[in-house]
Amino acid sequence: MNGIGTMINKLSLCALSVLAALPVGTVALAADSDMQLQQVLMLSRHNLRAPLADNGSVLEQSTKKSWPQWDVPGGQLTTKGGVLEVYMGNYTRQWLAQQGLVKNGSCPDSNNVFVYANSLQRTVATAQFFVNGAFPGCDVAVTHQDEMGTMDPIFNPVITDGSEAFNKKALAAMAAANEKLSLKPAFQRLEKIVDYKASPACNNKKQCDLSSGQNTFSAENGKEPNVSGPLKVGNSLMDAFTLQYYEGFPLDQVAWGQIKTPEQWKELSAIKNGYQDALFTSPDVSREVAAPLVDYIRSQLVDQDKANAPKVTLMVGHDSNIASLLSALQVKPYDLPDTYEKTPIGGQVVFERWHDAKNDKDLLKVEYVYQSADQLRNADVLSLKNPPKRVTLQLAGCETDANGYCSWDQFSQVLNSALQGTPMQPAAAPQPAAAAQSDDSAEAAATQDAAADKAQTDKAAAAKEKAEADKVAAEKAKADKAAADKAKADKAAADKAAAEKAKADKAAAEKEKADKADAAGKANADKAPAEAAGSDKADSTNAANAPAAANKDETKSAAAATQ
């Protein structure tokens, strides 16, 4: 947590200067007066970070060339990443105000905005900078678990099924996804860029061929899906090159100037996207690793009454969270223009709850909102006139109309279906055939159904209670922190006042002492001339009287002599 505070303090002046330069949004009415935005949940990937595989790991082993230096440790949000997130937050505030969900020029009610981040530096810092951009000067807390540097279970895409059957199924699915990638030309180009045959990995480990090397997948209980081999190496390299481009390194330093055209970027980025697809998007794996996240989203959007739920929720996680979530919800294949990533840095999957006043029903719209590759590299200021990219997503189980809306009830079913068979919502026991049911078996089945319904209802209630408890805990922590900060500030002010009073008293005493000394000195100085003057007068009188006495004596002597 200290690292977060240090970074926030380091960038505070930068953030303030950025905010001062941002355009102030103006309130505008939604285009369709019959459609009213009532609730938004944004699942965001953290913004720009330094490469995860920093020097000494995969990057250093993959080439003899020197890597550019970053101003933060590997995996941490960069200064520019904070600025980019301020821009995204400011734009989001303008868009929400345009739809009438928040007001410009005033802070939102604390119950209407909820911000929740995974407990890593880059995710918490991203959330902080989003809040600075969206609600500058407002007291909007960022909720995260206390232990920083560890994964929050909601955001941790790990395997929880330790059965042999699941392991076999997961490994087969990941291998099959890898076979579909056709990455050989991309790996051949990547080998040339890094001069892989001269790399330490080739010289020391005899791993000299990325284009035909073998990948080994793993799906261990309690761990993220993983792979060793060219796919992992290629993902680390392309991640580093992509981040260099976004950060604004000179082009001759981005992949040492060896990626020259958009076509080359697209070809090479397929390695990074393929890594993500193979590990996190096969149906069985995605449902398994995304279940806690899906369940939490359901608790926020479905289990809670919308009148009591936050109007705006921001969750900040990782690309693996977004990739697995979209697969678990069966989002149809999508294309994001002007970016090479399937889950761009700082991008948000936005779940929007709209109310159709004309037909009195709630609808869902899902959009991917992200900054283009050039907007990231150029650090373009975002606004309603210069917005980020927006792409409407479609769910297989929630048919959309021409404007991208689908039924809210169908969306609820999609969430429930994504959780069926996971620890969040175990599959119901199979029911006996109707023709073979006796009255007793029918009654038993009905009882079983009722029990299953009750279990689901109880689970939903528990989830809602947990969400409310989490919110209460977050608000209490926020209030406790505010009270502690106030007490600390009051004590500091009192200590300062006491110190200043003591200093003033000391100065007054010293001045009084100095004044007395000056007065005494002056009195002594005045007395000395007066005494000197008296002495001079006495001497003069004596001198004047002396001749007269002498004359008198002489007269007496003369008289005596005459007689």
XYZ file of C-alpha atoms in Angstrom:
563
model
C 0.000 0.000 0.000
C 2.947 2.304 0.651
C 3.947 1.958 -2.989
C 0.476 3.098 -4.021
C 0.601 6.111 -1.734
C 4.057 7.045 -2.935
C 3.000 6.874 -6.539
C -0.220 8.821 -5.963
C 1.737 11.535 -4.145
C 4.371 11.573 -6.858
C 1.784 12.096 -9.545
C -0.607 14.368 -7.652
C 0.754 17.597 -9.137
C 0.803 15.983 -12.561
C -2.797 14.848 -12.135
C -3.884 18.289 -10.972
C -2.249 19.949 -13.953
C -3.893 17.421 -16.246
C -7.292 18.047 -14.668
C -6.893 21.798 -15.018
C -6.361 21.392 -18.746
C -9.318 19.101 -19.329
C -12.507 20.379 -20.951
C -15.544 20.681 -18.722
C -18.431 18.599 -20.035
C -21.808 20.138 -20.601
C -25.043 18.441 -19.677
C -26.917 17.110 -22.666
C -30.049 15.029 -22.953
C -29.926 11.485 -24.232
C -30.832 11.209 -27.889
C -33.909 9.054 -27.235
C -36.124 10.612 -24.569
C -37.937 7.290 -24.087
C -34.686 5.585 -23.077
C -33.215 6.381 -19.671
C -29.865 5.120 -18.405
C -30.375 3.896 -14.838
C -27.285 1.907 -13.932
C -23.764 1.243 -15.233
C -21.156 -1.347 -14.266
C -17.730 -0.943 -15.891
C -15.175 -3.752 -15.787
C -11.888 -2.087 -16.703
C -8.451 -3.412 -17.431
C -5.764 -1.438 -15.599
C -4.029 1.256 -17.623
C -0.484 1.440 -18.987
C 2.110 -0.488 -16.975
C 5.740 -1.505 -17.326
C 6.255 -5.014 -18.758
C 5.535 -7.845 -16.342
C 8.524 -9.843 -17.575
C 11.197 -7.320 -16.670
C 14.946 -7.702 -17.142
C 16.335 -10.925 -15.722
C 13.395 -13.038 -16.824
C 11.872 -14.004 -20.165
C 12.852 -10.764 -21.895
C 16.514 -10.939 -20.959
C 16.709 -14.629 -21.849
C 15.138 -14.071 -25.281
C 17.695 -11.673 -26.775
C 21.196 -10.277 -26.365
C 19.912 -6.810 -27.246
C 19.507 -4.145 -24.579
C 15.987 -3.308 -23.430
C 14.803 0.290 -22.877
C 14.566 1.339 -19.233
C 11.222 2.156 -17.584
C 10.659 4.664 -14.785
C 8.754 2.140 -12.614
C 9.326 -1.505 -11.633
C 7.888 -4.244 -13.830
C 4.113 -4.568 -13.614
C 3.463 -1.165 -12.027
C 1.312 1.607 -13.486
C 3.438 4.231 -15.214
C 3.178 8.000 -14.902
C 1.657 8.145 -18.362
C -0.750 5.360 -17.422
C -2.066 7.575 -14.634
C -2.553 10.488 -17.035
C -4.369 8.280 -19.564
C -6.718 7.041 -16.846
C -7.474 10.603 -15.724
C -8.497 11.291 -19.329
C -10.712 8.193 -19.392
C -12.311 9.140 -16.078
C -13.013 12.688 -17.232
C -14.583 11.469 -20.466
C -16.696 8.912 -18.596
C -18.021 11.648 -16.309
C -19.017 13.719 -19.348
C -20.752 10.738 -20.962
C -22.618 9.800 -17.771
C -23.744 13.423 -17.374
C -24.884 13.489 -20.997
C -27.090 10.481 -20.247
C -28.417 12.117 -17.068
C -26.954 9.574 -14.643
C -24.674 12.069 -12.835
C -24.435 15.848 -12.695
C -21.523 17.969 -13.826
C -20.132 20.431 -11.326
C -21.096 18.528 -8.172
C -19.888 15.488 -6.283
C -21.998 12.331 -6.498
C -23.744 10.846 -3.485
C -21.451 8.263 -1.891
C -24.175 5.629 -2.241
C -24.380 6.158 -6.002
C -20.744 5.428 -6.911
C -18.839 2.280 -5.967
C -15.217 1.650 -7.038
C -13.642 -1.776 -6.481
C -10.136 -2.813 -7.596
C -7.963 -5.879 -7.414
C -5.323 -5.454 -4.729
C -2.276 -4.907 -6.947
C -0.499 -1.588 -7.438
C -1.491 -1.150 -11.077
C -5.195 -1.843 -10.480
C -5.622 0.261 -7.334
C -3.645 3.146 -8.859
C -5.749 2.938 -12.035
C -8.916 3.194 -9.947
C -7.503 6.183 -8.054
C -6.661 8.054 -11.237
C -10.034 7.255 -12.798
C -11.716 8.780 -9.728
C -9.425 11.841 -9.955
C -10.519 12.361 -13.545
C -14.201 11.549 -13.128
C -14.880 13.148 -9.749
C -12.060 15.632 -9.006
C -12.087 16.939 -5.457
C -14.789 14.469 -4.403
C -14.519 11.943 -1.597
C -14.949 8.732 -3.606
C -13.254 5.762 -1.954
C -11.496 2.926 -3.782
C -12.354 -0.411 -2.190
C -9.802 -3.232 -2.211
C -8.703 -5.952 0.161
C -6.187 -4.886 2.793
C -3.292 -7.127 1.791
C -1.692 -5.423 -1.188
C 0.304 -7.438 -3.685
C -2.000 -10.447 -3.494
C -4.885 -11.335 -5.781
C -8.427 -10.638 -4.608
C -10.475 -13.869 -5.072
C -13.047 -11.988 -7.176
C -10.336 -11.026 -9.691
C -8.192 -14.162 -9.428
C -8.776 -16.352 -12.541
C -7.661 -19.632 -10.997
C -8.779 -23.234 -11.453
C -10.878 -24.488 -8.528
C -11.853 -27.895 -9.918
C -9.117 -30.342 -8.988
C -10.725 -33.383 -10.600
C -8.852 -35.422 -13.179
C -11.824 -35.197 -15.527
C -11.753 -31.395 -15.552
C -7.979 -31.332 -15.937
C -8.114 -33.524 -19.040
C -10.962 -31.503 -20.510
C -9.194 -28.189 -19.856
C -5.865 -29.321 -21.307
C -7.554 -30.688 -24.425
C -9.464 -27.422 -24.898
C -6.342 -25.270 -24.541
C -4.332 -27.451 -26.922
C -7.161 -27.376 -29.479
C -7.363 -23.575 -29.258
C -3.616 -23.359 -29.799
C -3.792 -25.549 -32.914
C -6.191 -23.072 -34.534
C -3.841 -20.110 -34.164
C -1.545 -20.568 -37.205
C 1.213 -18.408 -35.756
C 4.284 -19.785 -37.547
C 4.896 -16.711 -39.797
C 4.495 -14.412 -36.787
C 6.972 -16.434 -34.732
C 9.474 -16.418 -37.612
C 9.285 -12.628 -37.774
C 9.627 -12.396 -33.992
C 12.739 -14.614 -34.057
C 14.410 -12.176 -36.448
C 13.454 -9.115 -34.396
C 15.087 -10.441 -31.220
C 17.808 -12.495 -32.986
C 16.564 -15.485 -31.026
C 19.261 -17.909 -32.223
C 21.877 -15.736 -30.493
C 19.836 -15.432 -27.291
C 20.812 -16.821 -23.864
C 17.788 -19.138 -24.084
C 19.224 -20.709 -27.232
C 22.819 -20.816 -26.031
C 22.116 -22.059 -22.505
C 18.867 -23.995 -22.745
C 19.078 -24.985 -26.402
C 15.614 -23.498 -27.039
C 16.407 -21.972 -30.412
C 13.199 -22.169 -32.437
C 9.984 -20.310 -31.610
C 8.193 -21.131 -34.854
C 8.235 -24.902 -34.394
C 8.746 -25.311 -30.641
C 6.263 -27.233 -28.524
C 3.878 -25.668 -26.008
C 2.976 -27.434 -22.764
C -0.271 -26.378 -21.071
C -1.240 -26.772 -17.418
C -4.511 -26.429 -15.495
C -3.577 -27.001 -11.871
C -6.035 -26.583 -9.028
C -5.522 -23.229 -7.282
C -3.465 -21.740 -10.131
C -4.138 -19.782 -13.302
C -4.169 -21.689 -16.593
C -0.592 -21.647 -17.874
C 1.684 -22.607 -20.746
C 5.409 -23.034 -21.262
C 7.068 -22.815 -24.648
C 7.010 -20.396 -27.607
C 3.504 -19.085 -26.850
C 4.574 -17.833 -23.421
C 7.838 -16.365 -24.739
C 6.078 -14.712 -27.671
C 3.381 -13.261 -25.410
C 6.004 -11.721 -23.096
C 7.916 -10.193 -26.008
C 4.852 -8.758 -27.750
C 3.500 -7.457 -24.454
C 6.764 -5.535 -23.966
C 6.790 -4.154 -27.533
C 3.136 -3.082 -27.331
C 3.698 -1.289 -24.030
C 6.786 0.459 -25.435
C 4.654 1.817 -28.264
C 1.912 3.037 -25.908
C 4.412 4.584 -23.491
C 5.788 6.725 -26.316
C 9.315 5.365 -26.645
C 11.022 6.605 -29.842
C 10.107 4.319 -32.722
C 13.710 3.196 -33.153
C 13.538 1.867 -29.574
C 10.180 0.113 -29.977
C 11.247 -3.446 -30.837
C 14.560 -1.811 -31.884
C 12.751 -0.257 -34.857
C 11.967 -3.654 -36.394
C 8.142 -3.383 -36.458
C 7.509 -0.887 -39.227
C 3.953 -1.290 -40.577
C 0.405 -1.793 -39.243
C 0.349 -5.140 -41.034
C 3.415 -6.284 -39.098
C 1.864 -5.115 -35.826
C -1.321 -7.037 -36.605
C 0.562 -10.213 -37.522
C 2.723 -10.137 -34.390
C -0.110 -9.130 -32.045
C -1.879 -12.357 -33.002
C 0.661 -14.108 -30.751
C -0.417 -12.134 -27.676
C -4.113 -12.451 -28.512
C -3.645 -16.162 -29.196
C -2.008 -16.668 -25.808
C -5.043 -15.122 -24.144
C -7.506 -17.116 -26.241
C -5.777 -20.446 -25.627
C -5.543 -20.024 -21.859
C -8.711 -18.184 -20.884
C -11.477 -18.434 -23.485
C -12.300 -22.113 -23.981
C -15.860 -22.590 -22.608
C -15.021 -24.943 -19.734
C -11.971 -23.006 -18.567
C -13.580 -19.566 -18.874
C -16.678 -20.592 -16.885
C -14.420 -22.057 -14.203
C -12.013 -19.129 -13.773
C -14.568 -16.327 -14.290
C -17.218 -17.733 -11.932
C -16.389 -15.497 -8.916
C -16.440 -12.413 -11.152
C -19.703 -13.402 -12.867
C -21.269 -14.084 -9.471
C -20.177 -10.688 -8.154
C -21.536 -8.893 -11.213
C -24.823 -10.746 -10.768
C -24.944 -9.654 -7.118
C -24.511 -6.017 -8.184
C -26.849 -5.926 -11.180
C -29.488 -8.585 -10.518
C -29.651 -9.607 -6.862
C -29.778 -6.042 -5.569
C -32.856 -3.933 -6.118
C -31.866 -1.279 -8.637
C -33.319 1.470 -6.452
C -30.764 0.638 -3.741
C -27.832 -0.376 -5.938
C -25.073 2.085 -6.904
C -25.819 3.913 -10.135
C -22.167 3.734 -11.186
C -19.853 0.826 -10.386
C -16.236 0.606 -11.562
C -14.289 -2.635 -11.201
C -10.590 -2.631 -12.147
C -8.921 -5.927 -12.996
C -6.916 -7.541 -15.767
C -7.071 -8.702 -19.388
C -7.541 -12.296 -18.190
C -10.650 -11.181 -16.269
C -12.188 -9.570 -19.335
C -11.254 -12.387 -21.725
C -12.651 -15.135 -19.492
C -15.774 -13.122 -18.597
C -16.703 -12.428 -22.225
C -16.246 -16.102 -23.059
C -18.247 -17.278 -20.033
C -21.119 -14.961 -21.026
C -20.872 -16.236 -24.619
C -20.204 -12.854 -26.168
C -20.167 -13.223 -29.937
C -16.871 -12.636 -31.807
C -16.099 -8.926 -31.983
C -13.664 -6.612 -33.743
C -12.114 -3.545 -32.118
C -10.995 -0.988 -34.736
C -7.740 0.949 -34.360
C -6.154 -1.363 -31.821
C -4.174 -4.584 -32.052
C -5.316 -6.001 -28.706
C -8.503 -7.966 -28.026
C -8.522 -6.563 -24.473
C -6.822 -3.138 -24.784
C -4.948 -1.433 -21.964
C -7.389 0.718 -19.955
C -10.377 -0.609 -21.918
C -13.749 -1.121 -20.230
C -16.556 -3.613 -20.764
C -19.577 -1.503 -19.847
C -22.856 -3.115 -18.763
C -25.605 -0.503 -19.148
C -29.105 -0.829 -17.687
C -31.578 1.237 -19.708
C -35.266 1.743 -18.986
C -37.620 1.870 -21.940
C -40.299 4.246 -20.643
C -42.551 3.706 -23.647
C -42.802 -0.043 -23.057
C -42.007 0.069 -19.323
C -39.214 -2.502 -19.369
C -35.513 -2.673 -18.621
C -32.971 -3.387 -21.335
C -29.273 -4.210 -21.429
C -26.580 -2.769 -23.643
C -22.964 -3.969 -23.473
C -20.207 -1.808 -24.966
C -16.435 -2.077 -25.159
C -15.017 1.410 -24.539
C -11.284 1.789 -25.161
C -8.573 4.188 -26.286
C -7.139 3.477 -29.730
C -3.454 2.638 -30.127
C -2.745 6.174 -31.373
C -4.811 7.803 -28.606
C -2.709 5.889 -26.095
C 0.639 6.692 -27.731
C -0.210 10.365 -28.318
C -1.916 10.762 -24.913
C -4.908 12.387 -26.599
C -7.260 14.266 -24.281
C -10.672 12.575 -24.410
C -14.003 14.379 -24.522
C -17.456 14.046 -26.040
C -15.979 15.672 -29.164
C -12.900 13.434 -29.130
C -14.204 10.236 -27.529
C -12.560 6.873 -27.086
C -13.753 4.031 -29.302
C -17.117 2.379 -28.515
C -18.097 -1.042 -29.878
C -21.408 -2.714 -29.017
C -21.065 -6.351 -27.959
C -23.689 -9.062 -28.439
C -24.449 -11.992 -26.142
C -25.477 -15.282 -27.736
C -28.254 -15.754 -25.178
C -29.575 -12.192 -25.327
C -30.771 -11.192 -28.783
C -30.113 -7.533 -29.563
C -32.217 -5.109 -31.565
C -30.925 -2.692 -34.196
C -29.727 -0.301 -31.467
C -27.825 -2.934 -29.508
C -30.345 -3.441 -26.691
C -31.467 -6.822 -25.373
C -33.902 -7.945 -22.675
C -32.737 -7.464 -19.094
C -34.516 -10.677 -18.094
C -32.588 -12.586 -20.742
C -29.366 -11.057 -19.462
C -30.202 -12.327 -15.965
C -30.621 -15.797 -17.451
C -27.254 -15.480 -19.213
C -25.568 -14.716 -15.877
C -27.281 -17.671 -14.194
C -26.394 -20.005 -17.064
C -22.741 -18.967 -16.898
C -22.664 -20.049 -13.252
C -24.416 -23.405 -13.654
C -22.108 -26.236 -12.648
C -19.546 -23.951 -10.977
C -18.891 -23.723 -7.227
C -20.952 -20.510 -7.277
C -24.046 -22.405 -8.439
C -23.696 -26.222 -8.601
C -25.739 -28.023 -11.241
C -29.079 -29.393 -10.033
C -29.409 -33.173 -9.731
C -30.902 -34.851 -12.838
C -34.674 -35.309 -12.720
C -36.359 -38.720 -13.358
C -38.379 -39.218 -16.536
C -41.968 -38.042 -16.189
C -43.463 -41.313 -17.421
C -41.674 -43.322 -14.756
C -42.558 -41.044 -11.866
C -44.875 -42.335 -9.187
C -46.742 -39.994 -6.923
C -43.972 -40.388 -4.380
C -41.213 -39.693 -6.920
C -43.121 -36.709 -8.282
C -43.447 -35.354 -4.791
C -39.758 -36.000 -4.190
C -38.902 -34.227 -7.439
C -41.060 -31.287 -6.462
C -39.372 -31.204 -3.077
C -35.996 -31.351 -4.775
C -36.962 -28.509 -7.111
C -38.177 -26.481 -4.174
C -34.950 -27.193 -2.324
C -32.916 -26.164 -5.366
C -34.962 -22.984 -5.741
C -34.551 -22.261 -2.047
C -30.809 -22.888 -2.271
C -30.564 -20.491 -5.193
C -32.704 -17.912 -3.396
C -30.631 -18.310 -0.240
C -27.449 -17.939 -2.278
C -28.747 -14.823 -3.966
C -29.757 -13.410 -0.586
C -26.343 -14.281 0.817
C -24.645 -12.646 -2.155
C -26.769 -9.550 -1.723
C -26.044 -9.504 1.995
C -22.329 -9.893 1.283
C -22.402 -7.086 -1.265
C -24.206 -4.833 1.209
C -21.805 -5.859 3.975
C -18.849 -5.131 1.713
C -20.299 -1.733 0.943
C -20.947 -0.993 4.632
C -17.426 -2.142 5.488
C -15.982 0.057 2.762
C -17.958 3.064 3.990
C -16.935 2.352 7.596
C -13.299 2.058 6.559
C -13.690 5.314 4.680
C -15.304 7.008 7.710
C -12.680 5.586 10.085
C -9.911 6.812 7.809
C -11.531 10.251 7.582
C -11.848 10.376 11.388
C -8.256 9.239 11.835
C -7.064 11.777 9.279
C -9.062 14.507 11.033
C -7.703 13.524 14.449
C -4.207 13.484 13.019
C -4.767 16.884 11.390
C -6.279 18.305 14.611
C -3.335 17.033 16.655
C -0.883 18.418 14.141
C -2.678 21.778 14.241
C -2.712 21.769 18.059
C 0.962 20.824 18.213
C 1.773 23.530 15.717
C -0.246 26.126 17.661
C 1.441 25.108 20.930
C 4.863 25.284 19.326
C 4.105 28.688 17.838
C 2.802 29.963 21.218
C 5.891 28.692 23.017
C 8.041 30.336 20.388
C 6.097 33.606 20.735
C 6.305 33.502 24.568
C 10.022 32.878 24.401
C 10.462 35.740 21.955
C 8.406 38.066 24.191
C 10.437 37.115 27.266
C 13.687 37.647 25.438
C 12.438 40.999 24.153
C 11.385 42.090 27.655
C 14.783 41.081 28.999
C 16.508 42.961 26.192
C 14.329 46.046 26.798
C 15.217 46.045 30.504
C 18.875 45.710 29.685
C 18.619 48.596 27.239
C 16.813 50.763 29.831
C 19.417 50.027 32.498
C 22.196 50.805 30.104
C 20.560 54.085 29.157
C 20.069 55.079 32.810
C 23.709 54.394 33.574
C 24.726 56.334 30.530
C 22.622 59.366 31.645
C 23.965 59.225 35.271
C 27.633 59.325 34.319
C 27.596 62.780 32.645
C 25.595 64.262 35.559
C 28.128 63.098 38.145
C 30.927 64.337 35.979
C 29.274 67.765 35.757
C 28.859 67.981 39.601
C 32.481 67.161 40.152
C 33.583 69.841 37.734
C 31.414 72.468 39.522
C 32.859 71.652 42.939
C 36.361 71.917 41.622
C 35.597 75.332 40.099
C 34.109 76.692 43.359
C 37.058 75.561 45.398
C 39.406 77.100 42.925
C 37.556 80.444 43.086
C 37.517 80.538 46.901
C 41.198 79.778 47.287
C 42.571 83.283 46.198
C 40.079 85.093 48.462
C 41.243 83.189 51.485
C 44.795 83.848 50.588
C 44.121 87.616 50.335
C 42.396 87.653 53.709
C 45.316 85.980 55.373
C 47.705 88.435 53.776
C 45.597 91.418 55.057
C 45.642 89.978 58.549
C 49.392 89.610 58.425
C 49.884 93.187 57.181
C 47.686 94.624 59.951
C 49.610 92.735 62.554
C 52.863 94.064 61.217
C 51.620 97.746 61.269
C 50.631 97.645 64.897
